[in-house]
C-alpha positions as semicolon CSV with decimal commas, in nm:
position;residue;x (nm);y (nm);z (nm)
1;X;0,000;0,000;0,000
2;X;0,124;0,360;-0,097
3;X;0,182;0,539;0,198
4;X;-0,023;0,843;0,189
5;X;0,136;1,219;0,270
6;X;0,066;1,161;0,676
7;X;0,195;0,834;0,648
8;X;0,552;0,974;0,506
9;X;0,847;1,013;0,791
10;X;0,931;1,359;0,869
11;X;1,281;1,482;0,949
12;X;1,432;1,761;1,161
13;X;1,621;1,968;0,845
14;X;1,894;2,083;1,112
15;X;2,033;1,743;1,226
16;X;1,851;1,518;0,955
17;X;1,741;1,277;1,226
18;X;1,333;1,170;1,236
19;X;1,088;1,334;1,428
20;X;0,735;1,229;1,554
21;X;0,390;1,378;1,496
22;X;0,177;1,462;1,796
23;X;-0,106;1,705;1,911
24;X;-0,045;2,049;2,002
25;X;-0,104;1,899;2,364
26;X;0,185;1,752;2,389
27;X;0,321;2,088;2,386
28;X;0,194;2,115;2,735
29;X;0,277;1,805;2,867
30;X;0,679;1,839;2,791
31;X;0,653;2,213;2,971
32;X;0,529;2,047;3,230
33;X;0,823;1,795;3,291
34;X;1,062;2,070;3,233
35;X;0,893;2,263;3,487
36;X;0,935;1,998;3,746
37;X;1,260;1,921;3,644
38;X;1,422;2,294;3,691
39;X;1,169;2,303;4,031
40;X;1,359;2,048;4,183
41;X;1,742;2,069;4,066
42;X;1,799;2,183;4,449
43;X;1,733;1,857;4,544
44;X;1,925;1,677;4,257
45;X;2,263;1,886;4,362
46;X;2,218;1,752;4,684
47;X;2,287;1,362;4,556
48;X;2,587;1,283;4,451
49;X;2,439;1,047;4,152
50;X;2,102;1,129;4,017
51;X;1,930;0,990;3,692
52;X;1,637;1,061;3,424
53;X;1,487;0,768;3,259
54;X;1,271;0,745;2,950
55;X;1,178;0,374;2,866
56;X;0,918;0,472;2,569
57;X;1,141;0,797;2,443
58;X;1,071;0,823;2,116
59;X;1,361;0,985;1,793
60;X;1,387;1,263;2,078
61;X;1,205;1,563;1,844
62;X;0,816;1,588;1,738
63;X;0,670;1,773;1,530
64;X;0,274;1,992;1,575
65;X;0,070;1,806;1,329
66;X;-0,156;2,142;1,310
67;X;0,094;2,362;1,317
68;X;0,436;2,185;1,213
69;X;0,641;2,361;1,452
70;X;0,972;2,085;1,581
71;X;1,032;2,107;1,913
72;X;1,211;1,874;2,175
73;X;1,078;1,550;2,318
74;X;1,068;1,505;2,686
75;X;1,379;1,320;2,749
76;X;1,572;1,631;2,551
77;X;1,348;1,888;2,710
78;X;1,419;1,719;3,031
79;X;1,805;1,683;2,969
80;X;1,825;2,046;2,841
81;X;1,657;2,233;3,119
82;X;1,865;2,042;3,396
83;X;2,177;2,121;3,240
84;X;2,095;2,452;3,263
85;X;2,190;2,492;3,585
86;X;2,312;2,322;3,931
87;X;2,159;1,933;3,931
88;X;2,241;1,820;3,593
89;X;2,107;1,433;3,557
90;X;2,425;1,235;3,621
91;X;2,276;0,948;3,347
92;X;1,996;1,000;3,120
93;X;1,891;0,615;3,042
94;X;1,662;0,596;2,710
95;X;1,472;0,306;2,598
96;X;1,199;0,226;2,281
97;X;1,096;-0,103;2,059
98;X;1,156;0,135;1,767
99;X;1,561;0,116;1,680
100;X;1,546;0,365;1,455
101;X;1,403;0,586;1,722
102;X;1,665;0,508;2,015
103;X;1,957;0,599;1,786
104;X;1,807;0,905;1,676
105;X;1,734;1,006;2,029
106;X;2,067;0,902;2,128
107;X;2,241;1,068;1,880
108;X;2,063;1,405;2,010
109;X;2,137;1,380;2,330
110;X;2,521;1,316;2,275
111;X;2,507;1,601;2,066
112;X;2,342;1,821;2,360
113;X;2,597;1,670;2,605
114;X;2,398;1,442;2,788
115;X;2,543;1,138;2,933
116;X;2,303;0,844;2,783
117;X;2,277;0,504;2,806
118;X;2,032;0,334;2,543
119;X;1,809;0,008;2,491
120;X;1,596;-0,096;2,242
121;X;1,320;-0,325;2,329
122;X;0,970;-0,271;2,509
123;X;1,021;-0,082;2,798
124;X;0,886;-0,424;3,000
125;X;1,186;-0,566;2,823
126;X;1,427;-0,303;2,905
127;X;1,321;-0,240;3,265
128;X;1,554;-0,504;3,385
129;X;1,870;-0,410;3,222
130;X;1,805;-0,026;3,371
131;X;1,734;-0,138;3,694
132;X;2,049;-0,339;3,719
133;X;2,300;-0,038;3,611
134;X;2,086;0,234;3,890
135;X;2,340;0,287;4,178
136;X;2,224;0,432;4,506
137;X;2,072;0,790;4,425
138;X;1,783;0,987;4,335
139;X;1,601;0,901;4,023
140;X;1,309;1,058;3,790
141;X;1,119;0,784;3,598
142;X;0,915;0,937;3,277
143;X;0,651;0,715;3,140
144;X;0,521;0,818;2,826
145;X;0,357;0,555;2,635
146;X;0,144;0,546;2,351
147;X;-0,144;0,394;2,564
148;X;-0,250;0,228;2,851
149;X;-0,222;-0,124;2,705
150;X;0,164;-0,024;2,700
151;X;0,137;0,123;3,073
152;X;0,232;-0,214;3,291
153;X;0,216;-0,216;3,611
154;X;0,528;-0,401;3,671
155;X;0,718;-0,090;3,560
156;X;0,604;0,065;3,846
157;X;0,683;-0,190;4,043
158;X;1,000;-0,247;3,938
159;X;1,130;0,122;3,976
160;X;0,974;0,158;4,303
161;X;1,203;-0,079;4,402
162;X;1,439;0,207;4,439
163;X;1,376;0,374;4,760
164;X;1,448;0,711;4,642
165;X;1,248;0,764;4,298
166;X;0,967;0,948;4,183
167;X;0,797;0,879;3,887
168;X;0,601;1,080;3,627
169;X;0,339;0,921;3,439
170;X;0,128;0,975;3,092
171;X;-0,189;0,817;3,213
172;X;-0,432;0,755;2,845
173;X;-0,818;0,884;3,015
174;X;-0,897;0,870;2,645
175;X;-0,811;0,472;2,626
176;X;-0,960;0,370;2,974
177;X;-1,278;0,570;2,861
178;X;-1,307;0,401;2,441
179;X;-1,255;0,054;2,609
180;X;-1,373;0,025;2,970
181;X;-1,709;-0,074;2,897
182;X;-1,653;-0,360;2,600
183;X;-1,374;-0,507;2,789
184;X;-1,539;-0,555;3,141
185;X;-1,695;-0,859;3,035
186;X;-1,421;-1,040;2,824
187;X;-1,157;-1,312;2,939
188;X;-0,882;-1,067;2,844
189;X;-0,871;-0,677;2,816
190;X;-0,641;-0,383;2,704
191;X;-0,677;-0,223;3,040
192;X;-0,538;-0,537;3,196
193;X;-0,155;-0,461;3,208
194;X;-0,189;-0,094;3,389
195;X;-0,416;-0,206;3,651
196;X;-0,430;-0,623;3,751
197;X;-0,730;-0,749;3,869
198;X;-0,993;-0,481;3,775
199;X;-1,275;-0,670;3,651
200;X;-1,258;-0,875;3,974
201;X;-1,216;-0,561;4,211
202;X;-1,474;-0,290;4,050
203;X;-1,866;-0,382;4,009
204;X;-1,936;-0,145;3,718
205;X;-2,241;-0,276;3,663
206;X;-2,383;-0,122;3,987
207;X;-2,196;0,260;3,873
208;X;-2,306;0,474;3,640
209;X;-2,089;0,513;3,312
210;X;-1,989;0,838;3,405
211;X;-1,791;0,693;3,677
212;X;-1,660;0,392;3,502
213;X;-1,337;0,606;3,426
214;X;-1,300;0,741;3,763
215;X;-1,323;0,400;3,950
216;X;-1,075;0,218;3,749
217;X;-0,828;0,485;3,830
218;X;-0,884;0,489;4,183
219;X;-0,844;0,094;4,166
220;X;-0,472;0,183;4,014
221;X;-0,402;0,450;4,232
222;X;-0,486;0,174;4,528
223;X;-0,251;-0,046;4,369
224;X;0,039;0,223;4,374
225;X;-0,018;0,249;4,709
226;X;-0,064;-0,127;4,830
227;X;0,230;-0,279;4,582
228;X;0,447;0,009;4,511
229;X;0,403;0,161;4,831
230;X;0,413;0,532;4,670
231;X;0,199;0,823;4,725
232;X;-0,026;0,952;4,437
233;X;0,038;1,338;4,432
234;X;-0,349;1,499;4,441
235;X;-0,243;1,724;4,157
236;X;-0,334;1,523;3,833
237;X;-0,341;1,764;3,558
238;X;-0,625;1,642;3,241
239;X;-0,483;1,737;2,874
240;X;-0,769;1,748;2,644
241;X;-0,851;1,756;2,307
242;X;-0,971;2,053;2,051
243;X;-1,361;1,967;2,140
244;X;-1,244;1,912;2,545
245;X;-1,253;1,544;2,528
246;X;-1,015;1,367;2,762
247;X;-0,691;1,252;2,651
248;X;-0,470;1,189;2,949
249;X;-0,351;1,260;3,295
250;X;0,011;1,363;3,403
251;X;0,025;1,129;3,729
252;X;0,319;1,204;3,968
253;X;0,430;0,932;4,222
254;X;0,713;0,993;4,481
255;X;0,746;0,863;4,898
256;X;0,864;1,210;5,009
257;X;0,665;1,539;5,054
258;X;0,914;1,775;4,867
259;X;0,861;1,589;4,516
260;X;0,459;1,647;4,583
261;X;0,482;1,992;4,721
262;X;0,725;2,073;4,387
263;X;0,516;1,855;4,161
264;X;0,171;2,060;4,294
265;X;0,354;2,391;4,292
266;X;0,620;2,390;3,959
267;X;0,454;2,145;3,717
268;X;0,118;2,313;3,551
269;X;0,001;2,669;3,609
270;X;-0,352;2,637;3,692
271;X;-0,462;2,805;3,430
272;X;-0,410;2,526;3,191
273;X;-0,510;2,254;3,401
274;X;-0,933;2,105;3,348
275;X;-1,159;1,921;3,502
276;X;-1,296;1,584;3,370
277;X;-1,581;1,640;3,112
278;X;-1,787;1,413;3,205
């Protein structure tokens, strides 16, 4: 099949390296890790080791679909603003199943000075081989996958493991919402992976649909709690779409108060944060 115009690969024309189309949202979403990044380099200067980890990061660069303005992807954004300053990451660790995508984002963080190690491979395959080179420190965890399915738990698991971590999460509303209510019923289900045991644990049937999207994230956020034994910071930004519809929540998770206070206080004005539309 001829790929069609949107289909083609875009590339940056100053390094010649890929980019990837998103929504102007995820404008927003990167400002708000690089926020929260420069909020708390105080704390990172403090450690003698700290790290940034990206197991879904992408080429590195995206481009607006609406507008086509190329601007840097949150591991570079994140990189970039640290460096600016006292607490530069001591290890950026990237990871993505695309190859093509890992070298490119490599290849820009090298070029922006950034110390990076790289993997290619799910991030549930990669996990493992991060884990295993993390020294005592303090670590940031970005998850930023393309959707919930992608989301598993045992990510969360597995970085809580280190005792001092926080974690920032891309949390898909928009797929929880499309497939909540087909999936409830069926042996197997996309929404499985993020959050184990839902269908046995929420009675939907007995909620309105309204709340169908609320409950299952409560029955993850229990689960962060319980198995992870993290706090869920009360400040969970929405991101929504050109007609308001829900697209996803930026979900921080840390043990200490500083990371929540700097989290509430840093990451969003509140100007651009909404309220669930439904």
């Amino acid at each position: 099949m001829k790929n069609t115009e949107s289909e083609k690969p875009v590339f940056d024309p100053v390094d010649g390296l890929p980019v990837m189309k998103v929504g102007e949202w995820s404008e927003l979403k990167h400002i708000a890790l690089s926020r929260y990044v420069d909020s708390a380099r105080g704390a990172r200067a403090r450690w003698g080791y700290t790290s940034f980890i990206d197991l879904f990061c992408g080429p590195g660069r995206v481009i607006n679909r609406e507008t086509k303005e190329m601007l840097d992807g949150g591991v570079l954004a994140a990189w970039k603003m640290s460096a600016r300053g006292q607490g530069p990451f001591s290890q950026v660790f990237i990871g993505d199943l695309d190859g093509d995508a890992v070298d490119a984002c490599e290849r820009r963080l090298v070029a922006a000075n950034a110390p990076v190690r790289s993997f290619v491979g799910s991030a549930i395959q990669t996990i493992d081989k991060v884990m295993a080179q993390l020294p005592r420190g303090l670590h940031f965890a970005y998850l930023d996958p393309f959707s919930i399915e992608q989301l598993d738990f045992e990510l969360i698991r597995k970085l809580s493991s280190q005792r001092h971590i926080d974690i920032l999460i891309h949390f898909s509303v928009m797929d929880v919402q499309r497939n909540i209510g087909g999936d409830f019923k069926l042996s197997s289900s996309r929404l499985d992976a993020a959050a184990p045991g839902w269908r046995d644990a929420l009675k939907l049937d007995a909620l309105p649909k309204r709340e169908h999207v609320g409950a299952y994230l409560e029955y993850w956020e229990s689960l962060v709690v319980e198995l992870a034994r993290m706090r869920v910071s009360a400040n969970k930004p929405l991101f929504v779409n050109a007609n308001r519809g829900p697209l996803y929540r930026l979900i921080h998770l840390s043990r200490h108060e500083l990371p929540q206070k700097l989290w509430s206080d840093a990451a969003l004005p509140k100007s651009t944060q909404q309220r669930l539309p439904f």
